[in-house]
């Protein structure tokens, strides 16, 4: 998402641009994975900023419209599933974290929190081909 895309329709007098410098999250319940025709649970997922991404993670808070938009460059790891694959002698390329770009938007709440949701675009990964894999962030508080 370009800086211009993040700025569309903003009243610059009430908009605050920001850069995301830290992100660390865990999805303890994991997600279902189908690999070689068998279903597995990924185990806990770890989500953190991808410091090697070419672009910064950034966003804008538009208080005039009470909307927030952000673009996060993230790395999603699945350490338990990766350990299982490595133990089975699977190529290490399949156990590396998934790199993705998460674009989210949502309302700025009365307490200045956010209810962001959005789609995640995965980078190529041997275990999770983008044509067969989708990821979304559901609204949260």
PDB file of C-alpha atoms in Angstrom:
ATOM      1  CA  UNK A   1       0.000   0.000   0.000  1.00  0.00           C
ATOM      2  CA  UNK A   2       1.541   3.276  -0.966  1.00  0.00           C
ATOM      3  CA  UNK A   3       1.695   6.261   1.338  1.00  0.00           C
ATOM      4  CA  UNK A   4      -0.827   7.918  -1.006  1.00  0.00           C
ATOM      5  CA  UNK A   5      -3.232   4.986  -0.599  1.00  0.00           C
ATOM      6  CA  UNK A   6      -3.008   5.333   3.179  1.00  0.00           C
ATOM      7  CA  UNK A   7      -3.773   9.036   2.776  1.00  0.00           C
ATOM      8  CA  UNK A   8      -6.832   8.902   0.485  1.00  0.00           C
ATOM      9  CA  UNK A   9      -9.727  10.937   1.807  1.00  0.00           C
ATOM     10  CA  UNK A  10      -7.880  12.188   4.881  1.00  0.00           C
ATOM     11  CA  UNK A  11      -8.340  15.562   6.477  1.00  0.00           C
ATOM     12  CA  UNK A  12      -4.658  16.251   7.108  1.00  0.00           C
ATOM     13  CA  UNK A  13      -5.465  18.586   9.997  1.00  0.00           C
ATOM     14  CA  UNK A  14      -6.916  15.634  11.922  1.00  0.00           C
ATOM     15  CA  UNK A  15      -4.663  12.822  10.658  1.00  0.00           C
ATOM     16  CA  UNK A  16      -1.641  11.385  12.412  1.00  0.00           C
ATOM     17  CA  UNK A  17       0.813   9.240  10.463  1.00  0.00           C
ATOM     18  CA  UNK A  18       2.831   6.651  12.348  1.00  0.00           C
ATOM     19  CA  UNK A  19       5.489   4.008  11.818  1.00  0.00           C
ATOM     20  CA  UNK A  20       5.160   0.643  13.557  1.00  0.00           C
ATOM     21  CA  UNK A  21       8.409  -0.196  15.314  1.00  0.00           C
ATOM     22  CA  UNK A  22       7.401  -3.198  17.443  1.00  0.00           C
ATOM     23  CA  UNK A  23       4.891  -5.973  17.119  1.00  0.00           C
ATOM     24  CA  UNK A  24       4.832  -9.253  18.965  1.00  0.00           C
ATOM     25  CA  UNK A  25       1.773 -11.472  19.102  1.00  0.00           C
ATOM     26  CA  UNK A  26       0.933 -15.111  19.637  1.00  0.00           C
ATOM     27  CA  UNK A  27      -2.004 -17.163  18.457  1.00  0.00           C
ATOM     28  CA  UNK A  28      -1.809 -19.968  21.037  1.00  0.00           C
ATOM     29  CA  UNK A  29      -4.541 -22.112  19.466  1.00  0.00           C
ATOM     30  CA  UNK A  30      -2.821 -22.184  16.061  1.00  0.00           C
ATOM     31  CA  UNK A  31      -4.564 -22.864  12.763  1.00  0.00           C
ATOM     32  CA  UNK A  32      -5.476 -25.976  10.787  1.00  0.00           C
ATOM     33  CA  UNK A  33      -2.931 -26.997   8.142  1.00  0.00           C
ATOM     34  CA  UNK A  34      -3.499 -29.579   5.425  1.00  0.00           C
ATOM     35  CA  UNK A  35      -0.212 -30.987   4.188  1.00  0.00           C
ATOM     36  CA  UNK A  36       0.189 -33.960   1.875  1.00  0.00           C
ATOM     37  CA  UNK A  37      -3.508 -34.737   2.324  1.00  0.00           C
ATOM     38  CA  UNK A  38      -3.369 -34.873   6.115  1.00  0.00           C
ATOM     39  CA  UNK A  39      -4.770 -32.337   8.579  1.00  0.00           C
ATOM     40  CA  UNK A  40      -2.556 -30.963  11.344  1.00  0.00           C
ATOM     41  CA  UNK A  41      -2.776 -28.169  13.860  1.00  0.00           C
ATOM     42  CA  UNK A  42       0.052 -25.667  13.462  1.00  0.00           C
ATOM     43  CA  UNK A  43       0.485 -25.304  17.197  1.00  0.00           C
ATOM     44  CA  UNK A  44       1.030 -21.772  18.498  1.00  0.00           C
ATOM     45  CA  UNK A  45       1.803 -19.129  15.892  1.00  0.00           C
ATOM     46  CA  UNK A  46       4.210 -16.276  16.533  1.00  0.00           C
ATOM     47  CA  UNK A  47       3.743 -12.980  14.724  1.00  0.00           C
ATOM     48  CA  UNK A  48       6.350 -10.238  14.700  1.00  0.00           C
ATOM     49  CA  UNK A  49       7.498  -7.416  12.465  1.00  0.00           C
ATOM     50  CA  UNK A  50       9.599  -8.471   9.515  1.00  0.00           C
ATOM     51  CA  UNK A  51      12.666  -6.307  10.018  1.00  0.00           C
ATOM     52  CA  UNK A  52      14.075  -7.481   6.675  1.00  0.00           C
ATOM     53  CA  UNK A  53      11.119  -6.102   4.674  1.00  0.00           C
ATOM     54  CA  UNK A  54      12.000  -3.440   2.125  1.00  0.00           C
ATOM     55  CA  UNK A  55       9.173  -1.147   3.279  1.00  0.00           C
ATOM     56  CA  UNK A  56       8.330   0.171   6.727  1.00  0.00           C
ATOM     57  CA  UNK A  57       5.238  -0.924   8.604  1.00  0.00           C
ATOM     58  CA  UNK A  58       3.152   2.225   8.867  1.00  0.00           C
ATOM     59  CA  UNK A  59      -0.292   3.684   9.177  1.00  0.00           C
ATOM     60  CA  UNK A  60      -2.497   6.674   9.690  1.00  0.00           C
ATOM     61  CA  UNK A  61      -5.035   7.669  12.328  1.00  0.00           C
ATOM     62  CA  UNK A  62      -7.752   9.883  10.863  1.00  0.00           C
ATOM     63  CA  UNK A  63      -9.550  11.367  13.844  1.00  0.00           C
ATOM     64  CA  UNK A  64     -11.817  13.402  11.550  1.00  0.00           C
ATOM     65  CA  UNK A  65     -13.343  10.193  10.207  1.00  0.00           C
ATOM     66  CA  UNK A  66     -12.498   8.133  13.351  1.00  0.00           C
ATOM     67  CA  UNK A  67     -10.711   5.586  11.123  1.00  0.00           C
ATOM     68  CA  UNK A  68      -7.341   3.877  11.429  1.00  0.00           C
ATOM     69  CA  UNK A  69      -5.412   2.201   8.615  1.00  0.00           C
ATOM     70  CA  UNK A  70      -2.144   0.312   8.858  1.00  0.00           C
ATOM     71  CA  UNK A  71       0.173  -1.845   6.788  1.00  0.00           C
ATOM     72  CA  UNK A  72       2.309  -4.346   8.684  1.00  0.00           C
ATOM     73  CA  UNK A  73       5.166  -6.377   7.209  1.00  0.00           C
ATOM     74  CA  UNK A  74       5.217  -9.494   9.377  1.00  0.00           C
ATOM     75  CA  UNK A  75       6.863 -12.873   9.908  1.00  0.00           C
ATOM     76  CA  UNK A  76       4.567 -15.660  11.058  1.00  0.00           C
ATOM     77  CA  UNK A  77       6.319 -18.590  12.700  1.00  0.00           C
ATOM     78  CA  UNK A  78       4.925 -21.986  13.606  1.00  0.00           C
ATOM     79  CA  UNK A  79       7.681 -23.423  15.824  1.00  0.00           C
ATOM     80  CA  UNK A  80       5.949 -26.646  16.978  1.00  0.00           C
ATOM     81  CA  UNK A  81       4.917 -27.672  13.466  1.00  0.00           C
ATOM     82  CA  UNK A  82       8.351 -26.669  12.127  1.00  0.00           C
ATOM     83  CA  UNK A  83      10.037 -28.839  14.789  1.00  0.00           C
ATOM     84  CA  UNK A  84       7.847 -31.789  13.785  1.00  0.00           C
ATOM     85  CA  UNK A  85       8.752 -31.311  10.102  1.00  0.00           C
ATOM     86  CA  UNK A  86      12.454 -30.948  10.878  1.00  0.00           C
ATOM     87  CA  UNK A  87      12.299 -34.117  13.001  1.00  0.00           C
ATOM     88  CA  UNK A  88      10.851 -35.932   9.991  1.00  0.00           C
ATOM     89  CA  UNK A  89      13.784 -34.768   7.857  1.00  0.00           C
ATOM     90  CA  UNK A  90      11.758 -32.260   5.823  1.00  0.00           C
ATOM     91  CA  UNK A  91      13.679 -29.571   3.920  1.00  0.00           C
ATOM     92  CA  UNK A  92      14.390 -26.581   6.188  1.00  0.00           C
ATOM     93  CA  UNK A  93      12.981 -24.289   3.475  1.00  0.00           C
ATOM     94  CA  UNK A  94       9.506 -25.531   4.439  1.00  0.00           C
ATOM     95  CA  UNK A  95       9.984 -24.743   8.118  1.00  0.00           C
ATOM     96  CA  UNK A  96      10.998 -21.092   7.797  1.00  0.00           C
ATOM     97  CA  UNK A  97       8.527 -18.397   8.917  1.00  0.00           C
ATOM     98  CA  UNK A  98       5.982 -17.120   6.433  1.00  0.00           C
ATOM     99  CA  UNK A  99       6.502 -13.515   5.388  1.00  0.00           C
ATOM    100  CA  UNK A 100       3.381 -11.473   4.716  1.00  0.00           C
ATOM    101  CA  UNK A 101       1.916  -8.001   4.368  1.00  0.00           C
ATOM    102  CA  UNK A 102      -1.121  -7.316   6.508  1.00  0.00           C
ATOM    103  CA  UNK A 103      -3.330  -4.394   5.498  1.00  0.00           C
ATOM    104  CA  UNK A 104      -5.900  -3.513   8.107  1.00  0.00           C
ATOM    105  CA  UNK A 105      -8.379  -0.787   8.858  1.00  0.00           C
ATOM    106  CA  UNK A 106     -11.086  -0.078  11.354  1.00  0.00           C
ATOM    107  CA  UNK A 107     -12.676   2.385  13.684  1.00  0.00           C
ATOM    108  CA  UNK A 108     -10.915   4.464  16.297  1.00  0.00           C
ATOM    109  CA  UNK A 109     -12.834   3.726  19.473  1.00  0.00           C
ATOM    110  CA  UNK A 110     -13.872   6.191  22.173  1.00  0.00           C
ATOM    111  CA  UNK A 111     -11.017   4.979  24.415  1.00  0.00           C
ATOM    112  CA  UNK A 112      -8.586   5.607  21.479  1.00  0.00           C
ATOM    113  CA  UNK A 113      -8.183   1.861  20.940  1.00  0.00           C
ATOM    114  CA  UNK A 114      -8.755   0.266  17.532  1.00  0.00           C
ATOM    115  CA  UNK A 115     -10.935  -2.432  16.054  1.00  0.00           C
ATOM    116  CA  UNK A 116      -8.727  -3.357  13.083  1.00  0.00           C
ATOM    117  CA  UNK A 117      -9.300  -6.114  10.569  1.00  0.00           C
ATOM    118  CA  UNK A 118      -7.930  -6.893   7.162  1.00  0.00           C
ATOM    119  CA  UNK A 119      -6.436  -9.242   4.638  1.00  0.00           C
ATOM    120  CA  UNK A 120      -2.961 -10.704   4.703  1.00  0.00           C
ATOM    121  CA  UNK A 121      -0.972 -11.204   1.468  1.00  0.00           C
ATOM    122  CA  UNK A 122       1.496 -14.070   1.835  1.00  0.00           C
ATOM    123  CA  UNK A 123       4.906 -14.104   0.201  1.00  0.00           C
ATOM    124  CA  UNK A 124       5.856 -17.310  -1.651  1.00  0.00           C
ATOM    125  CA  UNK A 125       6.475 -20.215   0.743  1.00  0.00           C
ATOM    126  CA  UNK A 126       6.886 -23.901  -0.096  1.00  0.00           C
ATOM    127  CA  UNK A 127       4.470 -25.090   2.569  1.00  0.00           C
ATOM    128  CA  UNK A 128       1.806 -22.406   2.124  1.00  0.00           C
ATOM    129  CA  UNK A 129       1.306 -21.560  -1.567  1.00  0.00           C
ATOM    130  CA  UNK A 130      -0.555 -18.211  -1.819  1.00  0.00           C
ATOM    131  CA  UNK A 131      -3.104 -19.661  -4.267  1.00  0.00           C
ATOM    132  CA  UNK A 132      -4.148 -22.248  -1.654  1.00  0.00           C
ATOM    133  CA  UNK A 133      -3.674 -20.211   1.518  1.00  0.00           C
ATOM    134  CA  UNK A 134      -5.493 -17.196   2.886  1.00  0.00           C
ATOM    135  CA  UNK A 135      -5.127 -15.236   6.081  1.00  0.00           C
ATOM    136  CA  UNK A 136      -7.218 -12.506   7.672  1.00  0.00           C
ATOM    137  CA  UNK A 137      -7.217 -10.556  10.884  1.00  0.00           C
ATOM    138  CA  UNK A 138     -10.655 -10.335  12.415  1.00  0.00           C
ATOM    139  CA  UNK A 139     -11.754  -7.254  14.364  1.00  0.00           C
ATOM    140  CA  UNK A 140     -10.538  -7.218  17.920  1.00  0.00           C
ATOM    141  CA  UNK A 141     -10.474  -4.928  20.905  1.00  0.00           C
TER     142      UNK A 141
END
